Amino acid sequence: MSTEIAAPSAAETAPVQTPVQKKVFLKTYGCQMNVYDSDRMSDALAKDGYISTDSVEDADLVLLNTCHIREKAAEKVYSELGRLRDMKKARAADGREMVIGVAGCVAQAEGAEIIRRSPAVDLVVGPQTYHRLPQFLERARAGERVIETEYAIEDKFEHLPMPDKARTRARGVTAFLTVQEGCDKFCTFCVVPYTRGSEVSRPVSQIEAEARRLVEAGVRELTLLGQNVNAWHGLGPDGTEWTLGHLLAHLSDIEGLARLRYTTSHPRDMDDALIAAHRDLPKLMPYLHLPVQSGSDRILKAMNRRHKAADYVALIARIRAVQPDLALSGDFIVGFPGETDEDFEDTLRLIETVGYAQSYSFKYSTRPGTPGADLTDQVPEDVKSERLERLQALLFSQQTAFQRACVGREIDLLIEKPGRLPGQVVGRSPWLQPVIVDAKTSQIGDIIRVRITAAGTNSLHAEVA
Ligand code: 5AD
Ligand code: SF4
């Protein structure tokens, strides 16, 4: 092998013309999985020469990462596309290009329909093909209207770039890491098994490598994500089959990583290893988002949740027995087809029994292609509204009680970002509440001991203990 270093050629020494940097505006709708995907897409686009912009007016590429979970979420996309069409027209009159792409679950579910309804759209890309985004964009810029909604989740994770270190640093000290995607549960109201495909778990080595990289870039708190995150399973380095509890234990050995969370879980997949993790891992935060949807056995059956209300209550008791400090959050649907007043009362009763620190509640929304869409005994809209109001009043009173109960407690606070006022910073409590405290911004990323002094609806105030 020659060790000679060749003199640079004339071409190499000529001044390099820097191309005008293309700008991407990426708007994210829906769940944390979309937030994660948007970050990965923007990392992939950065490699392709795009810089991110917060201003849609500046953008050469506008990407909407969409959500299909309820009708309202899906319809938002079309109204946004209407606005973008006008902007694109005005831009074309100035001789400037604006590529419009639709990504995410609406893209996956509606594909060609989007192109038909929204003539300004150049590209429709489903969640499993983001790693090929740069190629698709090239085709779109050449004038093709691209629709790419092929499934191959493994491919995506193998080929998407690892999180970029500098960009991760800029995103802050907490990060999401998708470990599982898709769902095989087929709850009868839900589009996810159709939009995100069947359950796929990423291998341990891939997850660990990504976690280490995030921690090297300054991340202190990792939230493992999956539509059904506690269905994650994989082969451990010890050759045995691992479930999420083992994975959490493994990741909790990473030096520098201070906190772990996971979301979203299904009650049927809370196995012994995961419950043990809540007992054994100090880094695993005492917070659990465990949707139940309804407290009526009849409705749970119609929803194909495959457990009874009492199973859920017993499960919560088992987890609280090993982690008494656990704060719970849940998802609820009111007005599922056939839901009677009595069924609804069962849901209120379950909420009273369990006690939630936080929760998300929705009116049932018929989703095309789901078994729920074929059910005839739909609940009238006004009944749904009335039930939702009652349910939310109860959940709100529980949330308020939880907030108030925090006052006077000493907790560990992970400082995340500057506060609104000078001298203030905002951190997260173990139970995910934003906490405002007087401290220096140089302490971002530190975990400090604070005493909670006051509670608002969502956030808390504290002083250094
Ligand atoms: N209608 C209303 N809420 C729904 N969810 C999912 N599908 C529907 C639907 N068709 C809610 C569930 C789920 C959360 C993410 O969204 O509560 O847990
Ligand atoms: Fe949807 Fe049910 Fe799967 Fe959750 S578990 S993603 S609600 S089908």
CSV table of C-alpha atoms and ligand atoms in Angstrom, one decimal:
chain,number,residue,atom,x,y,z
A,1,MET,CA,0.0,0.0,0.0
A,2,SER,CA,1.4,3.4,-1.0
A,3,THR,CA,1.8,5.9,1.8
A,4,GLU,CA,2.3,8.8,-0.6
A,5,ILE,CA,-0.1,11.6,-0.4
A,6,ALA,CA,-1.0,13.0,-3.8
A,7,ALA,CA,-1.0,16.7,-4.3
A,8,PRO,CA,-4.5,18.1,-4.6
A,9,SER,CA,-5.7,18.4,-8.2
A,10,ALA,CA,-6.8,21.8,-9.6
A,11,ALA,CA,-10.5,20.7,-9.3
A,12,GLU,CA,-10.0,20.0,-5.6
A,13,THR,CA,-8.4,23.3,-4.8
A,14,ALA,CA,-10.9,25.4,-6.8
A,15,PRO,CA,-13.3,27.3,-4.5
A,16,VAL,CA,-16.3,25.1,-3.8
A,17,GLN,CA,-19.6,26.7,-4.6
A,18,THR,CA,-21.9,26.2,-1.7
A,19,PRO,CA,-25.4,25.3,-3.0
A,20,VAL,CA,-28.3,27.3,-1.5
A,21,GLN,CA,-29.4,25.3,1.4
A,22,LYS,CA,-32.9,23.8,1.1
A,23,LYS,CA,-35.2,24.3,4.0
A,24,VAL,CA,-37.7,21.8,5.4
A,25,PHE,CA,-40.7,22.7,7.5
A,26,LEU,CA,-41.9,19.6,9.3
A,27,LYS,CA,-45.2,19.6,11.2
A,28,THR,CA,-46.1,16.7,13.5
A,29,TYR,CA,-49.5,15.6,14.6
A,30,GLY,CA,-50.6,12.9,17.0
A,31,CYS,CA,-48.6,10.6,19.2
A,32,GLN,CA,-45.0,10.5,20.4
A,33,MET,CA,-44.2,7.8,17.8
A,34,ASN,CA,-44.7,10.5,15.2
A,35,VAL,CA,-42.5,12.9,17.2
A,36,TYR,CA,-39.8,10.2,17.1
A,37,ASP,CA,-40.3,9.6,13.4
A,38,SER,CA,-40.2,13.3,12.6
A,39,ASP,CA,-36.9,13.6,14.4
A,40,ARG,CA,-35.5,10.7,12.4
A,41,MET,CA,-36.9,12.1,9.1
A,42,SER,CA,-35.3,15.5,9.9
A,43,ASP,CA,-32.0,13.7,10.6
A,44,ALA,CA,-32.2,11.9,7.3
A,45,LEU,CA,-33.1,15.1,5.5
A,46,ALA,CA,-30.2,17.0,7.2
A,47,LYS,CA,-27.8,14.4,5.7
A,48,ASP,CA,-29.4,15.2,2.4
A,49,GLY,CA,-28.6,18.9,2.8
A,50,TYR,CA,-31.8,20.2,4.2
A,51,ILE,CA,-31.9,22.5,7.2
A,52,SER,CA,-35.0,22.8,9.4
A,53,THR,CA,-37.1,25.9,9.5
A,54,ASP,CA,-39.9,27.0,11.8
A,55,SER,CA,-41.4,29.1,9.2
A,56,VAL,CA,-43.5,27.5,6.5
A,57,GLU,CA,-43.1,30.7,4.4
A,58,ASP,CA,-39.3,29.9,4.1
A,59,ALA,CA,-39.7,26.2,3.3
A,60,ASP,CA,-38.8,24.5,0.0
A,61,LEU,CA,-40.2,21.3,1.5
A,62,VAL,CA,-43.3,21.1,3.7
A,63,LEU,CA,-43.8,17.7,5.3
A,64,LEU,CA,-46.9,16.9,7.4
A,65,ASN,CA,-46.5,13.9,9.7
A,66,THR,CA,-50.1,13.0,10.2
A,67,CYS,CA,-52.4,11.1,12.6
A,68,HIS,CA,-55.4,9.0,11.7
A,69,ILE,CA,-56.5,7.9,15.1
A,70,ARG,CA,-59.7,9.9,15.2
A,71,GLU,CA,-61.7,11.6,12.4
A,72,LYS,CA,-60.9,15.1,13.6
A,73,ALA,CA,-57.2,14.4,13.5
A,74,ALA,CA,-57.4,13.1,10.0
A,75,GLU,CA,-59.5,16.0,8.8
A,76,LYS,CA,-57.1,18.6,10.1
A,77,VAL,CA,-54.6,17.4,7.5
A,78,TYR,CA,-56.9,18.3,4.6
A,79,SER,CA,-57.6,21.8,5.9
A,80,GLU,CA,-53.8,22.3,6.3
A,81,LEU,CA,-53.3,21.1,2.8
A,82,GLY,CA,-55.8,23.6,1.5
A,83,ARG,CA,-53.8,26.4,3.1
A,84,LEU,CA,-50.6,25.0,1.7
A,85,ARG,CA,-52.0,24.8,-1.8
A,86,ASP,CA,-52.6,28.6,-1.9
A,87,MET,CA,-49.1,29.2,-0.6
A,88,LYS,CA,-47.7,26.9,-3.3
A,89,LYS,CA,-49.6,28.7,-6.0
A,90,ALA,CA,-48.3,32.1,-4.8
A,91,ARG,CA,-44.8,30.7,-4.6
A,92,ALA,CA,-45.0,29.3,-8.2
A,93,ALA,CA,-45.9,32.7,-9.5
A,94,ASP,CA,-42.6,33.9,-8.1
A,95,GLY,CA,-40.8,31.0,-9.8
A,96,ARG,CA,-40.0,29.3,-6.6
A,97,GLU,CA,-40.5,25.6,-5.8
A,98,MET,CA,-42.4,24.2,-2.8
A,99,VAL,CA,-42.7,20.5,-2.5
A,100,ILE,CA,-45.5,19.2,-0.3
A,101,GLY,CA,-45.3,15.8,1.4
A,102,VAL,CA,-47.8,13.9,3.6
A,103,ALA,CA,-46.2,11.3,5.9
A,104,GLY,CA,-47.6,9.3,8.8
A,105,CYS,CA,-50.8,7.4,9.4
A,106,VAL,CA,-53.1,9.4,7.1
A,107,ALA,CA,-50.6,8.8,4.3
A,108,GLN,CA,-50.6,5.1,5.1
A,109,ALA,CA,-54.3,4.8,5.4
A,110,GLU,CA,-55.5,7.0,2.5
A,111,GLY,CA,-52.5,6.9,0.0
A,112,ALA,CA,-53.8,7.8,-3.4
A,113,GLU,CA,-56.9,9.4,-2.0
A,114,ILE,CA,-54.7,12.2,-0.7
A,115,ILE,CA,-53.3,12.9,-4.1
A,116,ARG,CA,-56.8,12.9,-5.5
A,117,ARG,CA,-58.3,15.2,-2.9
A,118,SER,CA,-55.3,17.5,-2.7
A,119,PRO,CA,-53.7,18.3,-6.1
A,120,ALA,CA,-50.9,20.3,-4.5
A,121,VAL,CA,-49.5,17.2,-2.8
A,122,ASP,CA,-46.3,15.9,-4.4
A,123,LEU,CA,-45.4,13.0,-2.1
A,124,VAL,CA,-47.3,10.6,0.1
A,125,VAL,CA,-45.0,8.5,2.3
A,126,GLY,CA,-46.1,5.9,4.9
A,127,PRO,CA,-44.4,5.4,8.3
A,128,GLN,CA,-42.4,2.4,7.2
A,129,THR,CA,-40.5,3.9,4.3
A,130,TYR,CA,-39.0,7.1,5.8
A,131,HIS,CA,-35.5,5.8,5.3
A,132,ARG,CA,-36.0,6.2,1.5
A,133,LEU,CA,-37.3,9.8,1.8
A,134,PRO,CA,-34.4,11.4,0.0
A,135,GLN,CA,-34.9,9.2,-3.1
A,136,PHE,CA,-38.7,9.9,-3.1
A,137,LEU,CA,-38.0,13.6,-2.9
A,138,GLU,CA,-35.7,13.4,-5.9
A,139,ARG,CA,-38.5,11.8,-7.9
A,140,ALA,CA,-41.1,14.3,-6.6
A,141,ARG,CA,-38.8,17.2,-7.6
A,142,ALA,CA,-38.5,15.7,-11.1
A,143,GLY,CA,-42.3,16.0,-11.4
A,144,GLU,CA,-43.6,12.6,-10.3
A,145,ARG,CA,-46.4,12.4,-7.8
A,146,VAL,CA,-45.0,9.8,-5.5
A,147,ILE,CA,-47.0,7.4,-3.4
A,148,GLU,CA,-45.0,5.0,-1.2
A,149,THR,CA,-46.8,3.1,1.5
A,150,GLU,CA,-45.1,-0.3,1.3
A,151,TYR,CA,-44.7,-2.1,4.7
A,152,ALA,CA,-41.3,-3.4,5.9
A,153,ILE,CA,-40.8,-2.0,9.4
A,154,GLU,CA,-37.5,-3.9,9.9
A,155,ASP,CA,-36.1,-2.2,6.9
A,156,LYS,CA,-36.9,1.2,8.3
A,157,PHE,CA,-35.1,0.7,11.5
A,158,GLU,CA,-32.1,-0.9,9.8
A,159,HIS,CA,-31.7,2.0,7.4
A,160,LEU,CA,-32.8,5.1,9.1
A,161,PRO,CA,-29.8,7.1,10.3
A,162,MET,CA,-28.9,6.9,14.0
A,163,PRO,CA,-29.8,10.1,15.8
A,164,ASP,CA,-27.5,12.9,14.9
A,165,LYS,CA,-25.4,13.9,18.0
A,166,ALA,CA,-25.4,17.7,17.5
A,167,ARG,CA,-29.1,17.7,16.6
A,168,THR,CA,-29.9,15.5,19.7
A,169,ARG,CA,-28.0,17.9,21.9
A,170,ALA,CA,-30.1,20.7,20.6
A,171,ARG,CA,-33.3,18.8,21.2
A,172,GLY,CA,-32.6,18.6,24.9
A,173,VAL,CA,-32.0,16.2,27.8
A,174,THR,CA,-35.0,13.9,27.2
A,175,ALA,CA,-35.5,11.7,24.2
A,176,PHE,CA,-37.8,9.2,22.7
A,177,LEU,CA,-36.6,5.8,21.4
A,178,THR,CA,-39.0,3.6,19.4
A,179,VAL,CA,-38.4,0.0,20.4
A,180,GLN,CA,-41.5,-1.5,18.9
A,181,GLU,CA,-43.9,-0.6,16.2
A,182,GLY,CA,-47.3,-1.8,15.1
A,183,CYS,CA,-50.0,-3.7,16.9
A,184,ASP,CA,-51.6,-7.2,16.7
A,185,LYS,CA,-54.4,-6.5,19.3
A,186,PHE,CA,-57.1,-5.4,16.9
A,187,CYS,CA,-59.2,-3.4,19.3
A,188,THR,CA,-62.4,-2.9,17.3
A,189,PHE,CA,-62.3,0.9,17.4
A,190,CYS,CA,-58.7,1.3,16.4
A,191,VAL,CA,-56.9,2.0,13.1
A,192,VAL,CA,-53.4,1.3,14.3
A,193,PRO,CA,-53.1,-2.3,13.3
A,194,TYR,CA,-54.0,-1.2,9.7
A,195,THR,CA,-51.8,2.0,9.6
A,196,ARG,CA,-48.8,0.8,11.4
A,197,GLY,CA,-49.0,-2.9,10.5
A,198,SER,CA,-48.3,-5.9,12.7
A,199,GLU,CA,-46.1,-5.9,15.8
A,200,VAL,CA,-42.4,-5.6,15.2
A,201,SER,CA,-39.8,-5.4,17.9
A,202,ARG,CA,-36.4,-3.9,17.3
A,203,PRO,CA,-33.4,-6.1,18.3
A,204,VAL,CA,-31.7,-5.4,21.7
A,205,SER,CA,-28.3,-4.5,20.0
A,206,GLN,CA,-30.0,-1.8,17.8
A,207,ILE,CA,-31.9,-0.3,20.8
A,208,GLU,CA,-28.8,-0.3,23.0
A,209,ALA,CA,-26.6,1.3,20.4
A,210,GLU,CA,-29.2,4.1,19.9
A,211,ALA,CA,-29.7,4.6,23.6
A,212,ARG,CA,-25.9,4.9,24.1
A,213,ARG,CA,-25.6,7.4,21.3
A,214,LEU,CA,-28.4,9.5,22.8
A,215,VAL,CA,-26.8,9.4,26.2
A,216,GLU,CA,-23.4,10.4,24.7
A,217,ALA,CA,-25.3,13.4,23.2
A,218,GLY,CA,-26.4,14.5,26.6
A,219,VAL,CA,-29.7,12.7,27.0
A,220,ARG,CA,-30.5,11.9,30.7
A,221,GLU,CA,-34.1,10.6,30.3
A,222,LEU,CA,-35.2,8.0,27.7
A,223,THR,CA,-38.8,7.1,27.0
A,224,LEU,CA,-39.1,3.8,25.1
A,225,LEU,CA,-41.9,4.0,22.6
A,226,GLY,CA,-44.2,1.5,21.0
A,227,GLN,CA,-47.9,1.4,20.0
A,228,ASN,CA,-47.8,-1.6,22.3
A,229,VAL,CA,-44.5,-1.1,23.9
A,230,ASN,CA,-44.9,-3.8,26.5
A,231,ALA,CA,-45.4,-6.4,23.8
A,232,TRP,CA,-41.7,-5.8,23.0
A,233,HIS,CA,-39.7,-9.0,23.0
A,234,GLY,CA,-36.3,-10.0,21.7
A,235,LEU,CA,-33.3,-12.3,22.1
A,236,GLY,CA,-31.1,-11.1,25.0
A,237,PRO,CA,-27.3,-11.2,24.8
A,238,ASP,CA,-27.6,-14.1,27.3
A,239,GLY,CA,-29.4,-16.1,24.6
A,240,THR,CA,-32.8,-16.1,26.4
A,241,GLU,CA,-36.0,-14.5,25.3
A,242,TRP,CA,-36.4,-11.1,26.8
A,243,THR,CA,-39.5,-9.0,27.4
A,244,LEU,CA,-39.7,-5.2,28.2
A,245,GLY,CA,-38.7,-5.6,31.9
A,246,HIS,CA,-35.4,-7.3,30.9
A,247,LEU,CA,-34.7,-4.6,28.3
A,248,LEU,CA,-35.4,-1.8,30.8
A,249,ALA,CA,-33.0,-3.5,33.3
A,250,HIS,CA,-30.3,-3.8,30.6
A,251,LEU,CA,-30.6,-0.1,29.5
A,252,SER,CA,-30.7,1.0,33.1
A,253,ASP,CA,-27.0,-0.1,33.3
A,254,ILE,CA,-26.0,2.7,30.9
A,255,GLU,CA,-23.8,5.1,32.7
A,256,GLY,CA,-25.0,8.7,32.5
A,257,LEU,CA,-28.6,7.7,31.8
A,258,ALA,CA,-30.7,8.8,34.8
A,259,ARG,CA,-34.3,8.0,34.0
A,260,LEU,CA,-36.3,5.5,32.0
A,261,ARG,CA,-40.0,5.5,31.0
A,262,TYR,CA,-42.1,3.6,28.5
A,263,THR,CA,-45.3,4.2,26.7
A,264,THR,CA,-48.0,3.0,25.6
A,265,SER,CA,-48.8,-0.3,27.2
A,266,HIS,CA,-51.7,-2.8,27.0
A,267,PRO,CA,-52.9,-4.4,30.3
A,268,ARG,CA,-52.6,-7.9,28.8
A,269,ASP,CA,-48.9,-7.4,28.3
A,270,MET,CA,-47.9,-6.3,31.8
A,271,ASP,CA,-45.9,-9.4,32.6
A,272,ASP,CA,-44.0,-10.3,35.8
A,273,ALA,CA,-40.7,-9.1,34.5
A,274,LEU,CA,-42.1,-5.6,33.8
A,275,ILE,CA,-43.8,-5.4,37.2
A,276,ALA,CA,-40.5,-6.5,38.8
A,277,ALA,CA,-38.8,-3.7,36.9
A,278,HIS,CA,-41.0,-1.2,38.7
A,279,ARG,CA,-39.8,-2.7,42.0
A,280,ASP,CA,-36.1,-3.2,41.2
A,281,LEU,CA,-35.0,-0.3,38.9
A,282,PRO,CA,-34.5,3.0,40.6
A,283,LYS,CA,-34.1,4.6,37.2
A,284,LEU,CA,-37.5,3.5,36.0
A,285,MET,CA,-39.9,6.3,36.9
A,286,PRO,CA,-43.0,5.6,39.0
A,287,TYR,CA,-45.4,6.5,36.2
A,288,LEU,CA,-47.5,4.2,34.1
A,289,HIS,CA,-49.7,5.1,31.2
A,290,LEU,CA,-52.1,2.1,31.0
A,291,PRO,CA,-55.2,2.7,28.9
A,292,VAL,CA,-58.3,0.8,29.9
A,293,GLN,CA,-60.8,2.5,27.6
A,294,SER,CA,-63.9,1.4,29.5
A,295,GLY,CA,-64.9,0.0,32.8
A,296,SER,CA,-67.8,-2.1,31.5
A,297,ASP,CA,-67.1,-5.8,30.8
A,298,ARG,CA,-69.7,-5.8,28.0
A,299,ILE,CA,-68.0,-2.9,26.2
A,300,LEU,CA,-64.5,-4.2,26.9
A,301,LYS,CA,-65.6,-7.4,25.2
A,302,ALA,CA,-67.1,-5.5,22.2
A,303,MET,CA,-63.9,-3.5,22.0
A,304,ASN,CA,-61.9,-6.8,21.9
A,305,ARG,CA,-59.7,-5.7,24.8
A,306,ARG,CA,-59.7,-9.3,26.0
A,307,HIS,CA,-59.7,-8.6,29.7
A,308,LYS,CA,-62.3,-7.7,32.3
A,309,ALA,CA,-62.5,-4.5,34.4
A,310,ALA,CA,-61.6,-6.5,37.5
A,311,ASP,CA,-58.5,-7.9,35.8
A,312,TYR,CA,-57.3,-4.3,35.2
A,313,VAL,CA,-58.0,-3.3,38.8
A,314,ALA,CA,-56.2,-6.4,40.1
A,315,LEU,CA,-53.2,-5.6,37.9
A,316,ILE,CA,-53.0,-2.1,39.1
A,317,ALA,CA,-53.0,-3.4,42.7
A,318,ARG,CA,-50.1,-5.8,41.9
A,319,ILE,CA,-48.0,-3.0,40.4
A,320,ARG,CA,-48.8,-0.6,43.3
A,321,ALA,CA,-47.9,-3.3,45.8
A,322,VAL,CA,-44.3,-3.2,44.4
A,323,GLN,CA,-44.2,0.5,43.7
A,324,PRO,CA,-46.6,2.4,46.0
A,325,ASP,CA,-45.5,5.7,44.6
A,326,LEU,CA,-46.9,4.9,41.2
A,327,ALA,CA,-48.8,7.6,39.3
A,328,LEU,CA,-51.2,6.3,36.7
A,329,SER,CA,-52.5,7.7,33.5
A,330,GLY,CA,-55.1,6.3,31.2
A,331,ASP,CA,-57.1,6.6,28.0
A,332,PHE,CA,-60.9,6.4,27.9
A,333,ILE,CA,-63.4,6.2,25.1
A,334,VAL,CA,-67.0,7.2,25.7
A,335,GLY,CA,-69.9,6.3,23.4
A,336,PHE,CA,-68.5,3.2,21.9
A,337,PRO,CA,-71.4,1.6,19.9
A,338,GLY,CA,-73.9,0.0,22.3
A,339,GLU,CA,-72.6,1.8,25.4
A,340,THR,CA,-75.6,2.2,27.8
A,341,ASP,CA,-75.8,4.5,30.8
A,342,GLU,CA,-75.0,1.6,33.0
A,343,ASP,CA,-71.9,0.8,31.0
A,344,PHE,CA,-70.8,4.3,31.4
A,345,GLU,CA,-71.4,4.3,35.1
A,346,ASP,CA,-69.1,1.2,35.3
A,347,THR,CA,-66.4,3.3,33.7
A,348,LEU,CA,-66.9,6.1,36.3
A,349,ARG,CA,-66.7,3.5,39.0
A,350,LEU,CA,-63.5,2.0,37.7
A,351,ILE,CA,-61.9,5.5,37.6
A,352,GLU,CA,-63.0,6.1,41.2
A,353,THR,CA,-61.5,2.7,42.2
A,354,VAL,CA,-58.2,3.2,40.4
A,355,GLY,CA,-57.5,6.9,40.8
A,356,TYR,CA,-55.6,8.6,37.9
A,357,ALA,CA,-53.0,11.3,38.1
A,358,GLN,CA,-53.5,12.2,34.4
A,359,SER,CA,-55.7,10.9,31.6
A,360,TYR,CA,-56.8,11.3,28.0
A,361,SER,CA,-60.5,10.8,27.1
A,362,PHE,CA,-62.2,10.8,23.8
A,363,LYS,CA,-65.6,10.5,22.2
A,364,TYR,CA,-65.8,7.3,20.1
A,365,SER,CA,-65.0,8.2,16.5
A,366,THR,CA,-65.9,5.7,13.7
A,367,ARG,CA,-62.8,4.8,11.8
A,368,PRO,CA,-63.3,3.3,8.3
A,369,GLY,CA,-62.1,-0.2,7.9
A,370,THR,CA,-62.3,-1.1,11.7
A,371,PRO,CA,-64.9,-3.6,12.9
A,372,GLY,CA,-66.4,-0.9,15.1
A,373,ALA,CA,-67.5,0.9,11.9
A,374,ASP,CA,-69.9,-2.0,11.1
A,375,LEU,CA,-71.7,-1.8,14.4
A,376,THR,CA,-75.2,-0.4,14.1
A,377,ASP,CA,-76.1,0.9,17.6
A,378,GLN,CA,-74.1,4.1,17.5
A,379,VAL,CA,-74.4,6.4,20.5
A,380,PRO,CA,-76.0,9.8,19.7
A,381,GLU,CA,-73.5,12.7,19.6
A,382,ASP,CA,-75.2,14.6,22.4
A,383,VAL,CA,-75.1,11.6,24.7
A,384,LYS,CA,-71.4,11.2,23.9
A,385,SER,CA,-70.8,14.9,24.7
A,386,GLU,CA,-72.6,14.6,28.0
A,387,ARG,CA,-70.8,11.5,29.1
A,388,LEU,CA,-67.4,12.9,28.1
A,389,GLU,CA,-68.1,16.0,30.2
A,390,ARG,CA,-69.0,13.9,33.3
A,391,LEU,CA,-66.0,11.7,32.8
A,392,GLN,CA,-63.6,14.6,32.3
A,393,ALA,CA,-65.0,16.3,35.4
A,394,LEU,CA,-64.2,13.2,37.5
A,395,LEU,CA,-60.7,12.8,35.9
A,396,PHE,CA,-60.0,16.5,36.4
A,397,SER,CA,-60.9,16.3,40.1
A,398,GLN,CA,-58.5,13.3,40.5
A,399,GLN,CA,-55.7,15.2,38.7
A,400,THR,CA,-56.2,18.2,40.9
A,401,ALA,CA,-56.1,16.1,44.0
A,402,PHE,CA,-52.9,14.4,42.8
A,403,GLN,CA,-51.3,17.8,42.1
A,404,ARG,CA,-52.3,19.1,45.5
A,405,ALA,CA,-51.0,16.0,47.2
A,406,CYS,CA,-47.5,16.8,45.8
A,407,VAL,CA,-47.3,20.1,47.7
A,408,GLY,CA,-44.8,19.8,50.6
A,409,ARG,CA,-43.1,16.7,49.1
A,410,GLU,CA,-39.4,16.6,48.3
A,411,ILE,CA,-38.6,15.2,44.9
A,412,ASP,CA,-35.8,14.7,42.4
A,413,LEU,CA,-36.2,17.1,39.5
A,414,LEU,CA,-34.5,16.7,36.1
A,415,ILE,CA,-33.9,20.2,34.9
A,416,GLU,CA,-34.9,20.4,31.2
A,417,LYS,CA,-35.0,24.0,29.9
A,418,PRO,CA,-35.0,27.7,30.8
A,419,GLY,CA,-38.3,28.9,32.3
A,420,ARG,CA,-40.3,31.8,31.1
A,421,LEU,CA,-38.9,34.3,33.6
A,422,PRO,CA,-35.1,34.9,34.0
A,423,GLY,CA,-33.6,32.9,36.8
A,424,GLN,CA,-36.2,30.2,36.4
A,425,VAL,CA,-35.9,26.7,34.9
A,426,VAL,CA,-38.4,24.0,34.2
A,427,GLY,CA,-37.9,20.4,35.0
A,428,ARG,CA,-39.9,17.2,35.2
A,429,SER,CA,-41.0,15.4,38.3
A,430,PRO,CA,-40.8,11.6,38.4
A,431,TRP,CA,-44.6,11.8,37.6
A,432,LEU,CA,-44.0,13.8,34.4
A,433,GLN,CA,-45.3,17.1,35.8
A,434,PRO,CA,-43.5,20.2,34.7
A,435,VAL,CA,-41.9,21.9,37.8
A,436,ILE,CA,-40.8,25.5,37.9
A,437,VAL,CA,-37.9,26.3,40.2
A,438,ASP,CA,-35.3,29.1,40.6
A,439,ALA,CA,-32.0,27.6,39.3
A,440,LYS,CA,-29.3,28.3,36.7
A,441,THR,CA,-29.7,27.3,33.1
A,442,SER,CA,-26.2,25.8,33.4
A,443,GLN,CA,-27.9,23.2,35.5
A,444,ILE,CA,-29.9,21.8,32.6
A,445,GLY,CA,-29.5,18.1,32.6
A,446,ASP,CA,-28.8,18.0,36.3
A,447,ILE,CA,-31.1,16.2,38.8
A,448,ILE,CA,-31.6,18.4,41.9
A,449,ARG,CA,-33.6,17.9,45.1
A,450,VAL,CA,-36.5,20.3,45.4
A,451,ARG,CA,-39.5,20.8,47.7
A,452,ILE,CA,-42.9,21.4,46.0
A,453,THR,CA,-44.4,24.7,47.2
A,454,ALA,CA,-47.5,25.1,45.0
A,455,ALA,CA,-49.6,23.3,42.5
A,456,GLY,CA,-51.3,24.5,39.4
A,457,THR,CA,-53.6,22.4,37.1
A,458,ASN,CA,-50.7,20.9,35.2
A,459,SER,CA,-47.5,22.2,36.6
A,460,LEU,CA,-45.9,22.6,40.0
A,461,HIS,CA,-43.7,25.3,41.7
A,462,ALA,CA,-40.8,24.3,43.9
A,463,GLU,CA,-37.8,25.5,45.8
A,464,VAL,CA,-34.4,24.0,46.0
A,465,ALA,CA,-34.4,21.7,49.0
B,1,5AD,N1,-62.3,6.8,18.7
B,1,5AD,C1,-62.0,7.5,19.9
B,1,5AD,N2,-60.8,7.3,20.5
B,1,5AD,C2,-59.9,6.4,20.0
B,1,5AD,N3,-58.7,6.0,20.4
B,1,5AD,C3,-58.2,5.1,19.5
B,1,5AD,N4,-59.1,4.9,18.5
B,1,5AD,C4,-60.2,5.7,18.8
B,1,5AD,C5,-61.4,5.9,18.2
B,1,5AD,N5,-61.8,5.3,17.1
B,1,5AD,C6,-58.1,6.4,21.6
B,1,5AD,C7,-57.9,5.3,22.6
B,1,5AD,C8,-56.4,5.1,22.5
B,1,5AD,C9,-55.9,6.5,22.2
B,1,5AD,C10,-54.5,6.6,21.6
B,1,5AD,O1,-56.8,7.0,21.3
B,1,5AD,O2,-58.2,5.7,23.9
B,1,5AD,O3,-55.8,4.5,23.6
B,2,SF4,FE1,-55.1,0.3,18.9
B,2,SF4,FE2,-55.8,-1.6,20.7
B,2,SF4,FE3,-53.4,-1.8,19.4
B,2,SF4,FE4,-53.7,0.2,21.3
B,2,SF4,S1,-53.8,-2.1,21.6
B,2,SF4,S2,-52.8,0.4,19.2
B,2,SF4,S3,-55.9,0.7,21.0
B,2,SF4,S4,-55.5,-1.9,18.5
